[in-house]
XYZ file of C-alpha atoms in Angstrom:
576
model
C -24.128 146.419 -8.174
C -21.260 144.369 -9.535
C -18.671 146.001 -11.759
C -20.668 149.157 -12.476
C -19.447 152.071 -10.380
C -21.479 155.204 -9.856
C -18.342 156.808 -8.452
C -18.709 160.508 -9.002
C -15.361 161.422 -7.545
C -13.618 158.879 -9.751
C -15.649 159.376 -12.884
C -16.447 163.061 -13.086
C -13.165 164.415 -11.830
C -9.549 163.448 -12.397
C -8.406 160.001 -11.398
C -5.300 160.371 -11.021
C 6.060 157.505 0.282
C 8.871 159.454 -0.524
C 9.837 161.568 -3.483
C 12.299 160.209 -6.015
C 13.531 163.233 -7.845
C 16.911 161.825 -8.830
C 17.152 161.217 -12.573
C 20.612 159.691 -12.740
C 19.885 156.355 -11.068
C 19.467 153.031 -12.796
C 16.644 150.554 -12.349
C 19.269 147.814 -12.360
C 20.740 148.243 -8.922
C 21.380 151.684 -7.486
C 19.764 153.163 -4.417
C 16.264 152.353 -3.209
C 15.098 155.868 -4.129
C 16.474 155.503 -7.654
C 14.568 152.235 -8.086
C 11.285 153.512 -6.635
C 8.210 154.541 -8.604
C 6.035 157.067 -6.764
C 2.419 157.340 -7.879
C 0.061 160.130 -6.845
C -3.369 159.177 -5.498
C -6.189 161.412 -4.284
C -8.315 158.868 -2.421
C -6.338 155.965 -0.951
C -8.347 154.378 1.863
C -6.239 151.326 2.747
C -8.908 148.767 1.882
C -6.441 146.267 0.464
C -8.808 143.338 0.016
C -9.765 142.201 -3.486
C -13.304 141.446 -2.292
C -13.900 144.558 -0.175
C -12.102 147.557 -1.714
C -14.127 150.530 -2.960
C -11.930 153.157 -4.652
C -9.929 153.029 -7.853
C -6.847 154.004 -5.878
C -7.111 151.003 -3.566
C -7.724 149.022 -6.749
C -4.222 149.925 -7.918
C -2.828 148.374 -4.741
C -4.985 145.297 -5.299
C -3.584 144.932 -8.825
C -0.049 144.993 -7.438
C -0.689 142.481 -4.660
C -3.261 140.029 -5.994
C -3.838 138.004 -9.148
C -7.060 136.805 -10.693
C -7.641 133.790 -12.914
C -7.532 135.987 -16.014
C -6.684 139.598 -16.734
C -7.013 142.108 -19.561
C -3.997 143.050 -21.642
C -3.259 146.521 -22.966
C -5.505 145.823 -25.982
C -8.406 144.855 -23.663
C -8.156 141.172 -24.566
C -8.605 138.477 -21.928
C -5.375 136.638 -21.138
C -4.357 134.068 -18.481
C -2.994 135.331 -15.181
C -2.901 132.562 -12.567
C -4.497 130.300 -15.171
C -1.928 128.387 -17.194
C -3.947 128.944 -20.368
C -7.353 130.185 -21.415
C -10.032 127.931 -19.915
C -12.033 125.321 -21.759
C -15.745 126.005 -22.110
C -18.341 123.295 -22.691
C -20.462 123.390 -25.834
C -23.500 124.600 -23.881
C -21.425 127.323 -22.202
C -22.339 126.160 -18.703
C -19.089 124.491 -17.644
C -15.777 126.366 -17.504
C -12.576 124.570 -16.549
C -9.404 126.373 -15.517
C -5.936 124.849 -15.364
C -3.701 126.772 -12.967
C -0.015 127.519 -13.256
C 2.150 125.173 -11.213
C 4.278 126.498 -8.376
C 2.283 129.621 -7.570
C 2.723 130.942 -4.045
C 1.258 133.668 -1.909
C 3.601 136.276 -0.470
C 3.726 134.380 2.849
C 5.121 131.323 1.035
C 1.950 129.232 1.115
C 0.850 127.477 -2.080
C -1.916 128.848 -4.296
C -4.039 126.051 -5.709
C -7.563 125.242 -6.847
C -8.811 125.170 -3.257
C -7.976 128.868 -2.880
C -9.979 129.622 -6.022
C -13.048 127.812 -4.702
C -12.552 129.440 -1.312
C -12.556 132.980 -2.744
C -15.797 132.508 -4.667
C -17.351 130.783 -1.664
C -16.661 133.790 0.560
C -18.424 136.213 -1.786
C -21.380 133.793 -1.891
C -21.594 133.807 1.913
C -24.918 134.937 3.461
C -23.046 137.565 5.504
C -20.970 138.976 2.641
C -22.181 142.548 2.097
C -19.811 144.164 -0.397
C -20.235 144.780 -4.114
C -18.881 141.583 -5.656
C -21.517 139.148 -4.395
C -23.271 138.830 -7.724
C -20.109 137.362 -9.270
C -21.068 134.041 -7.670
C -24.814 134.298 -8.314
C -24.763 132.331 -11.573
C -22.782 129.449 -10.069
C -24.725 126.265 -9.330
C -25.369 125.984 -5.589
C -25.207 129.728 -4.927
C -28.859 130.022 -3.883
C -28.497 127.233 -1.354
C -25.217 128.493 0.107
C -26.261 132.149 0.161
C -29.574 131.437 1.907
C -28.828 131.831 5.604
C -31.979 129.880 6.443
C -30.576 126.823 4.670
C -28.410 125.418 7.452
C -27.550 122.235 5.532
C -25.443 123.990 2.867
C -21.753 123.436 3.597
C -20.125 124.383 0.286
C -20.638 126.141 -3.030
C -21.367 122.943 -4.925
C -21.043 124.396 -8.425
C -17.270 124.807 -8.050
C -15.411 121.508 -8.172
C -11.743 121.039 -7.355
C -10.712 118.321 -9.815
C -7.102 118.314 -8.637
C -4.780 120.910 -7.059
C -4.285 122.634 -10.419
C -7.742 122.167 -11.958
C -10.960 123.893 -10.946
C -14.346 123.581 -12.662
C -17.155 126.143 -12.563
C -20.695 124.900 -13.257
C -23.099 127.679 -14.166
C -26.863 127.920 -14.022
C -27.017 129.552 -17.452
C -24.588 130.313 -20.248
C -23.513 133.957 -20.187
C -21.442 135.900 -22.657
C -19.564 137.626 -19.841
C -18.864 134.454 -17.846
C -15.136 134.324 -18.593
C -14.603 137.990 -17.760
C -16.896 137.812 -14.756
C -15.291 134.760 -13.173
C -11.828 135.442 -14.498
C -11.224 139.114 -13.715
C -13.648 140.499 -11.130
C -11.406 139.913 -8.113
C -8.066 138.446 -7.089
C -7.698 135.083 -5.387
C -7.266 135.104 -1.605
C -5.536 132.537 0.581
C -7.629 129.954 2.424
C -4.628 129.449 4.711
C -4.735 133.104 5.816
C -8.417 132.723 6.697
C -8.462 129.098 7.813
C -10.878 129.887 10.639
C -13.580 131.028 8.194
C -17.006 129.565 8.824
C -20.132 130.103 6.762
C -22.137 133.050 8.013
C -19.211 135.034 9.392
C -17.116 137.182 7.045
C -16.033 139.654 9.719
C -12.447 138.364 9.657
C -12.044 139.528 6.069
C -13.068 143.090 6.968
C -10.718 142.989 9.937
C -7.766 142.202 7.656
C -8.151 144.917 5.022
C -4.688 146.260 5.864
C -3.033 142.835 5.937
C -3.102 141.661 2.321
C -1.489 138.360 1.330
C -1.618 137.866 -2.412
C 0.216 136.055 -5.171
C 1.013 139.132 -7.245
C 4.401 140.658 -8.031
C 4.413 143.039 -5.052
C 3.553 142.914 -1.375
C 2.583 145.655 1.033
C 5.504 147.062 3.007
C 3.949 149.921 4.995
C 0.673 151.805 5.072
C -0.655 154.833 6.866
C -3.193 157.393 5.744
C -0.801 160.340 5.915
C 2.134 158.989 3.904
C 0.322 156.357 1.840
C 1.323 152.814 0.941
C 4.712 151.395 -0.006
C 5.244 148.095 -1.789
C 8.259 145.884 -2.345
C 8.808 143.099 -4.810
C 7.325 139.764 -3.718
C 10.240 137.307 -3.631
C 7.763 134.427 -4.004
C 6.542 135.732 -7.351
C 8.014 133.807 -10.336
C 9.007 136.777 -12.484
C 10.361 136.061 -15.950
C 13.876 137.182 -16.792
C 13.971 140.953 -17.301
C 10.487 141.543 -15.903
C 9.543 143.583 -12.822
C 12.790 145.478 -12.590
C 11.145 148.166 -10.447
C 11.424 146.755 -6.951
C 9.767 149.507 -4.905
C 6.497 151.358 -5.428
C 4.899 154.117 -3.370
C 1.286 155.223 -3.735
C 1.404 158.688 -2.216
C -1.611 160.769 -1.146
C -1.800 164.032 -3.094
C -4.320 166.848 -3.339
C -6.100 167.344 -6.646
C -5.131 171.019 -6.573
C -1.407 170.354 -6.130
C -0.808 166.963 -7.768
C 0.528 168.455 -11.000
C 3.016 170.593 -9.057
C 4.285 167.425 -7.398
C 4.707 165.791 -10.789
C 6.664 168.808 -12.023
C 8.909 168.807 -8.941
C 9.542 165.063 -9.174
C 8.037 164.223 -5.780
C 5.716 161.928 -7.719
C 6.594 160.130 -10.942
C 3.133 159.291 -12.224
C -0.390 160.722 -12.162
C -2.750 158.112 -13.611
C -5.944 158.853 -15.544
C -5.862 162.642 -15.656
C -8.650 164.390 -17.555
C -8.072 168.100 -16.872
C -6.712 170.111 -19.771
C -5.095 172.410 -17.175
C -2.750 169.535 -16.269
C -2.509 167.617 -19.535
C -1.630 170.684 -21.606
C 1.275 171.869 -19.431
C 2.555 168.298 -19.107
C 2.706 168.005 -22.893
C 4.931 171.101 -22.995
C 7.237 170.005 -20.185
C 10.457 168.491 -21.527
C 10.768 166.231 -18.467
C 7.279 164.714 -18.770
C 5.406 162.481 -21.176
C 2.031 160.735 -21.311
C -0.094 157.791 -22.455
C -3.655 158.353 -23.658
C -6.590 155.979 -24.139
C -10.417 156.050 -24.054
C -11.860 156.182 -20.581
C -14.126 153.248 -19.733
C -16.825 155.546 -18.414
C -18.860 158.677 -19.021
C -20.820 161.490 -17.438
C -24.576 161.260 -17.925
C -27.975 162.563 -16.945
C -30.853 160.317 -15.963
C -34.536 161.109 -16.150
C -37.163 160.103 -13.626
C -39.439 157.964 -15.799
C -42.133 157.344 -13.183
C -43.144 160.713 -11.717
C -43.482 164.296 -12.902
C -43.183 165.660 -16.445
C -40.269 163.353 -17.339
C -42.587 160.345 -16.971
C -43.676 161.497 -20.450
C -41.230 160.120 -23.021
C -41.907 163.106 -25.255
C -40.577 165.404 -22.541
C -37.450 163.279 -22.118
C -36.777 163.290 -25.840
C -37.428 167.015 -26.183
C -35.110 167.862 -23.298
C -32.413 165.734 -24.889
C -32.720 167.425 -28.287
C -32.569 170.784 -26.492
C -29.366 169.892 -24.633
C -26.373 171.144 -26.621
C -23.924 168.523 -25.373
C -21.443 169.177 -28.170
C -21.197 172.829 -27.212
C -20.438 171.841 -23.621
C -17.779 169.320 -24.672
C -16.141 171.765 -27.079
C -15.923 174.368 -24.349
C -15.054 172.252 -21.323
C -12.634 169.859 -22.992
C -10.393 172.353 -24.715
C -6.732 173.231 -24.283
C -5.532 176.724 -23.543
C -1.891 175.736 -23.971
C -0.687 172.352 -25.155
C 1.663 170.713 -27.617
C 0.483 170.269 -31.199
C 0.552 166.514 -30.668
C -1.707 166.502 -27.623
C -4.120 168.966 -29.244
C -4.859 166.263 -31.819
C -6.155 164.003 -29.050
C -9.906 163.897 -28.563
C -9.976 165.086 -24.967
C -13.762 164.910 -24.798
C -16.599 163.700 -27.027
C -20.361 163.155 -26.924
C -21.104 159.413 -26.624
C -23.868 158.069 -28.824
C -25.301 155.660 -26.238
C -25.071 154.636 -22.594
C -22.674 151.710 -23.008
C -19.087 150.983 -22.000
C -16.775 152.841 -24.434
C -14.132 150.145 -23.815
C -16.492 147.309 -24.807
C -16.543 145.545 -28.195
C -19.092 148.151 -29.324
C -17.001 151.053 -28.065
C -16.390 152.303 -31.605
C -20.140 152.940 -31.874
C -20.278 154.657 -28.473
C -17.356 156.906 -29.412
C -19.003 157.805 -32.714
C -16.333 156.178 -34.862
C -18.800 153.723 -36.425
C -22.423 154.520 -37.244
C -25.189 152.163 -36.118
C -28.256 152.333 -38.340
C -31.398 153.096 -36.371
C -29.593 154.617 -33.383
C -31.014 158.058 -32.614
C -28.193 160.089 -31.076
C -30.146 163.290 -30.295
C -27.940 165.885 -31.907
C -28.872 169.356 -30.741
C -32.053 170.513 -32.522
C -34.094 173.082 -30.613
C -36.819 173.296 -33.268
C -37.347 169.542 -33.143
C -37.516 169.738 -29.360
C -40.234 172.405 -29.548
C -42.150 170.396 -32.141
C -42.116 167.263 -29.967
C -43.539 169.146 -27.011
C -46.161 170.889 -29.159
C -47.356 167.565 -30.560
C -47.445 166.041 -27.077
C -49.687 168.841 -25.808
C -47.108 170.800 -23.805
C -47.962 174.333 -24.891
C -46.389 177.654 -23.900
C -48.434 179.508 -21.283
C -48.812 183.230 -20.748
C -45.791 183.250 -18.445
C -43.610 181.570 -21.074
C -43.606 178.225 -19.227
C -45.004 175.201 -21.014
C -47.852 173.302 -19.397
C -50.189 170.408 -20.060
C -53.495 169.647 -18.362
C -52.719 172.263 -15.716
C -49.253 170.805 -14.972
C -46.284 173.153 -15.418
C -43.221 171.813 -17.205
C -41.130 172.131 -14.050
C -37.864 170.222 -14.120
C -36.093 169.626 -10.810
C -32.420 169.050 -11.543
C -30.236 167.460 -8.863
C -26.434 167.337 -8.870
C -23.563 166.894 -6.430
C -21.429 169.579 -4.842
C -18.312 167.562 -5.672
C -18.667 168.411 -9.379
C -19.276 172.132 -9.038
C -16.722 172.847 -11.753
C -18.607 170.707 -14.269
C -21.950 172.132 -13.225
C -20.676 175.677 -13.699
C -20.303 174.797 -17.375
C -23.382 172.592 -17.721
C -26.038 174.714 -16.005
C -25.743 177.630 -18.484
C -26.277 175.145 -21.329
C -29.474 173.883 -19.684
C -30.640 177.368 -18.829
C -30.299 178.407 -22.454
C -31.708 175.293 -24.130
C -34.312 174.219 -21.602
C -35.419 177.364 -19.756
C -34.883 180.164 -22.260
C -35.635 178.468 -25.574
C -37.866 175.515 -24.704
C -40.016 177.064 -21.969
C -39.018 174.898 -19.010
C -39.287 175.999 -15.397
C -35.827 174.794 -14.349
C -35.078 174.403 -10.656
C -31.625 173.258 -9.574
C -30.707 171.521 -6.307
C -27.155 170.742 -5.227
C -26.429 168.122 -2.565
C -23.396 166.128 -1.529
C -22.723 162.932 -3.479
C -23.885 160.544 -0.761
C -27.187 162.400 -0.498
C -27.553 162.333 -4.271
C -27.156 158.563 -4.409
C -29.595 158.160 -1.524
C -32.195 160.314 -3.264
C -32.023 158.597 -6.647
C -32.187 155.111 -5.122
C -35.036 155.863 -2.708
C -38.533 155.324 -4.108
C -39.889 157.661 -1.426
C -37.766 160.508 -2.877
C -38.911 160.190 -6.487
C -40.933 163.382 -6.180
C -37.800 165.387 -5.377
C -36.072 165.096 -8.753
C -36.788 164.836 -12.465
C -33.202 164.820 -13.730
C -29.889 164.132 -12.059
C -26.297 164.331 -13.225
C -23.779 161.637 -12.345
C -20.744 159.871 -13.748
C -20.047 156.178 -14.117
C -16.868 154.171 -14.549
C -16.913 150.629 -15.922
C -14.307 148.273 -14.495
C -14.080 145.829 -17.384
C -14.607 145.678 -21.121
C -17.924 143.848 -21.081
C -21.159 144.746 -22.846
C -23.235 143.358 -20.004
C -22.376 146.038 -17.447
C -25.460 148.019 -18.487
C -27.959 145.248 -17.757
C -28.780 146.316 -14.214
C -29.107 149.896 -15.411
C -31.862 149.147 -17.921
C -33.545 145.889 -16.906
C -37.029 146.537 -15.550
C -36.487 143.704 -13.047
C -33.633 145.667 -11.416
C -34.619 147.829 -8.479
C -33.348 151.383 -8.162
C -30.720 150.264 -5.675
C -29.361 147.803 -8.226
C -28.663 150.541 -10.732
C -31.927 151.233 -12.527
C -32.117 154.735 -11.109
C -34.433 155.919 -13.898
C -36.838 153.026 -13.180
C -36.773 151.897 -16.810
C -39.604 149.500 -17.609
C -39.554 148.426 -21.241
C -40.110 144.824 -22.450
C -38.170 145.312 -25.691
C -35.065 146.513 -23.844
C -35.399 143.587 -21.425
C -35.683 141.170 -24.318
C -32.505 142.308 -26.039
C -30.439 142.634 -22.857
C -31.380 139.163 -21.667
C -30.737 137.656 -25.090
C -27.366 139.389 -25.221
C -26.400 138.270 -21.747
C -27.636 134.680 -21.755
C -25.558 133.293 -24.593
C -22.027 132.025 -25.050
C -21.957 133.335 -28.644
C -20.240 136.747 -28.758
C -21.721 137.583 -32.174
C -25.247 136.899 -30.928
C -24.510 139.031 -27.873
C -23.220 141.979 -29.899
C -26.221 141.872 -32.244
C -28.613 141.974 -29.304
C -26.754 144.760 -27.521
C -26.919 146.844 -30.692
C -30.693 146.374 -30.659
C -30.767 147.100 -26.927
C -29.054 150.481 -27.207
C -31.291 151.441 -30.141
C -34.356 150.660 -28.003
C -32.830 152.321 -24.938
C -32.064 155.527 -26.839
C -35.633 155.657 -28.085
C -36.886 155.181 -24.506
C -34.504 158.003 -23.493
C -33.901 157.408 -19.799
C -30.107 157.747 -19.614
C -28.376 160.356 -21.759
C -24.572 160.363 -21.978
C -23.233 163.896 -21.659
C -19.549 163.370 -22.241
C -16.921 160.725 -22.702
C -13.271 161.546 -22.466
C -9.729 160.403 -22.955
C -7.585 159.460 -19.991
C -3.997 160.629 -19.837
C -1.388 158.970 -17.658
C 1.116 161.762 -17.015
C 4.604 160.695 -15.952
C 8.274 161.522 -15.665
C 10.389 160.586 -18.681
C 12.645 158.525 -16.436
C 9.773 156.007 -16.435
C 10.253 153.731 -19.446
C 8.096 150.969 -20.933
C 4.796 152.052 -19.367
C 1.934 150.917 -21.588
C -1.619 151.384 -20.352
C -5.160 151.072 -21.684
C -8.833 151.419 -20.717
C -8.782 148.322 -18.475
C -5.019 147.812 -18.170
C -3.736 150.094 -15.439
C -0.208 151.213 -14.611
C -0.224 148.542 -11.883
C -0.969 145.851 -14.465
C 1.807 147.226 -16.671
C 4.639 147.092 -14.128
C 6.154 143.944 -15.661
C 7.717 146.028 -18.435
C 8.489 149.279 -16.623
C 12.047 150.388 -15.930
C 13.414 153.551 -14.336
C 16.341 155.621 -15.532
């Protein structure tokens, strides 16, 4: 599923090669160590391809090496990257024309032009392409013909037209509100010269070159190995403006989650991105050598109900369980500081989202509870209401204290992953109190590894094994449309609709919000969609949180945001 990550290790835990502990160097000259930024990473795999990488940590490397047509700025606004300006869009929203910057080169010295843009989108439309970005090309005219391996006459992705070396035109099947973000930011542009032997039906060469990236970005890969990580040097073919990209060397260094803060304290790493643990953020705020940035995380932890089998197929049960889930109590307990500066204590480390929607999207203020949306039921904890809903629905308390209906016990099989044991240690007591003790639920918990969890919730044959699961999701952009595959009844479980939602009103609003070029129309429909989705009650956000980039004070000018990473921000960073 494009752009929507069910990455438990990235979303539910902290996101966060040589040390550079010297603090007396200058970023203008000086030794290599003094002009090196070292970044800690807990899951760097070395998949340095913009169309094949999987982890957020490899994504940092991609952001250093490659450029896309557009990018997000620190305020989450779309801005040109290899495009010379924002593209022109036809009145019907189905034709988008990009003008490219002149003189762009890849790190090997070859020219980046409109042919490389068409080439990149063609590869992800290939019948043999099997990674997660394929749907980015689906709305382009000619995709169906090119992607169909049985259609041997298709020789190109006809909907992309190279007008001249610096002009490329995208022709779309339908107008979509996320078209600019989708086409502009989903992946970086690759070199057709590097892969000149590419032929339709064979994308193996791209997988074989994951560790040989050639991009047009400000940095290029110097060395990589799993033990010591990846080092990058400035790309001499990148046209940096005067005073920009003064940091010439970057190391992404593998670190252990349990010891990464110690490395930051010692100076063997300079930066830990996207930390969420109070046990690290609090001490960092009290350390005179460290500082931080904070911003809303574009993601959340959530539970999903099985809407097709078992007691949770009854909407009344789903709603009652949600009212009986004291999410605020969990957030207040789990996201609290034992020791921290007065300033950082003011930050909202965790919160209860009001709806399953990207908190970094244009409706993020609603999701974060900063703006109220009339008609949106947010399921604040109310155990008496939960009991009343079950009573009215015919789920009555039996002699053993367990509710039942028509001979069926209210047994709830809860599935979670071993990788989030720390979270579950705090969540399970909340469920045991609200669901088992007070509501009369027979609660049975199963813990499996994350891969097994994803297999179970996407397999129709395993629907009888779970009623509720816990997972976390991270959104990679700032779009409203990232929830469509989660809620659309036409999406299979493997495409993201794990709960098997099937509701015509939700479909109506999501499709109306997606298939328009008018942002106001889209926002109005997504407001209606989340109201309907909350009433249906299939996905319940448990927590949202604030990300903290923790870093050494010798790092200056680092500005980051929900979809603007430290790698994006390197243009303005200097080192003291």
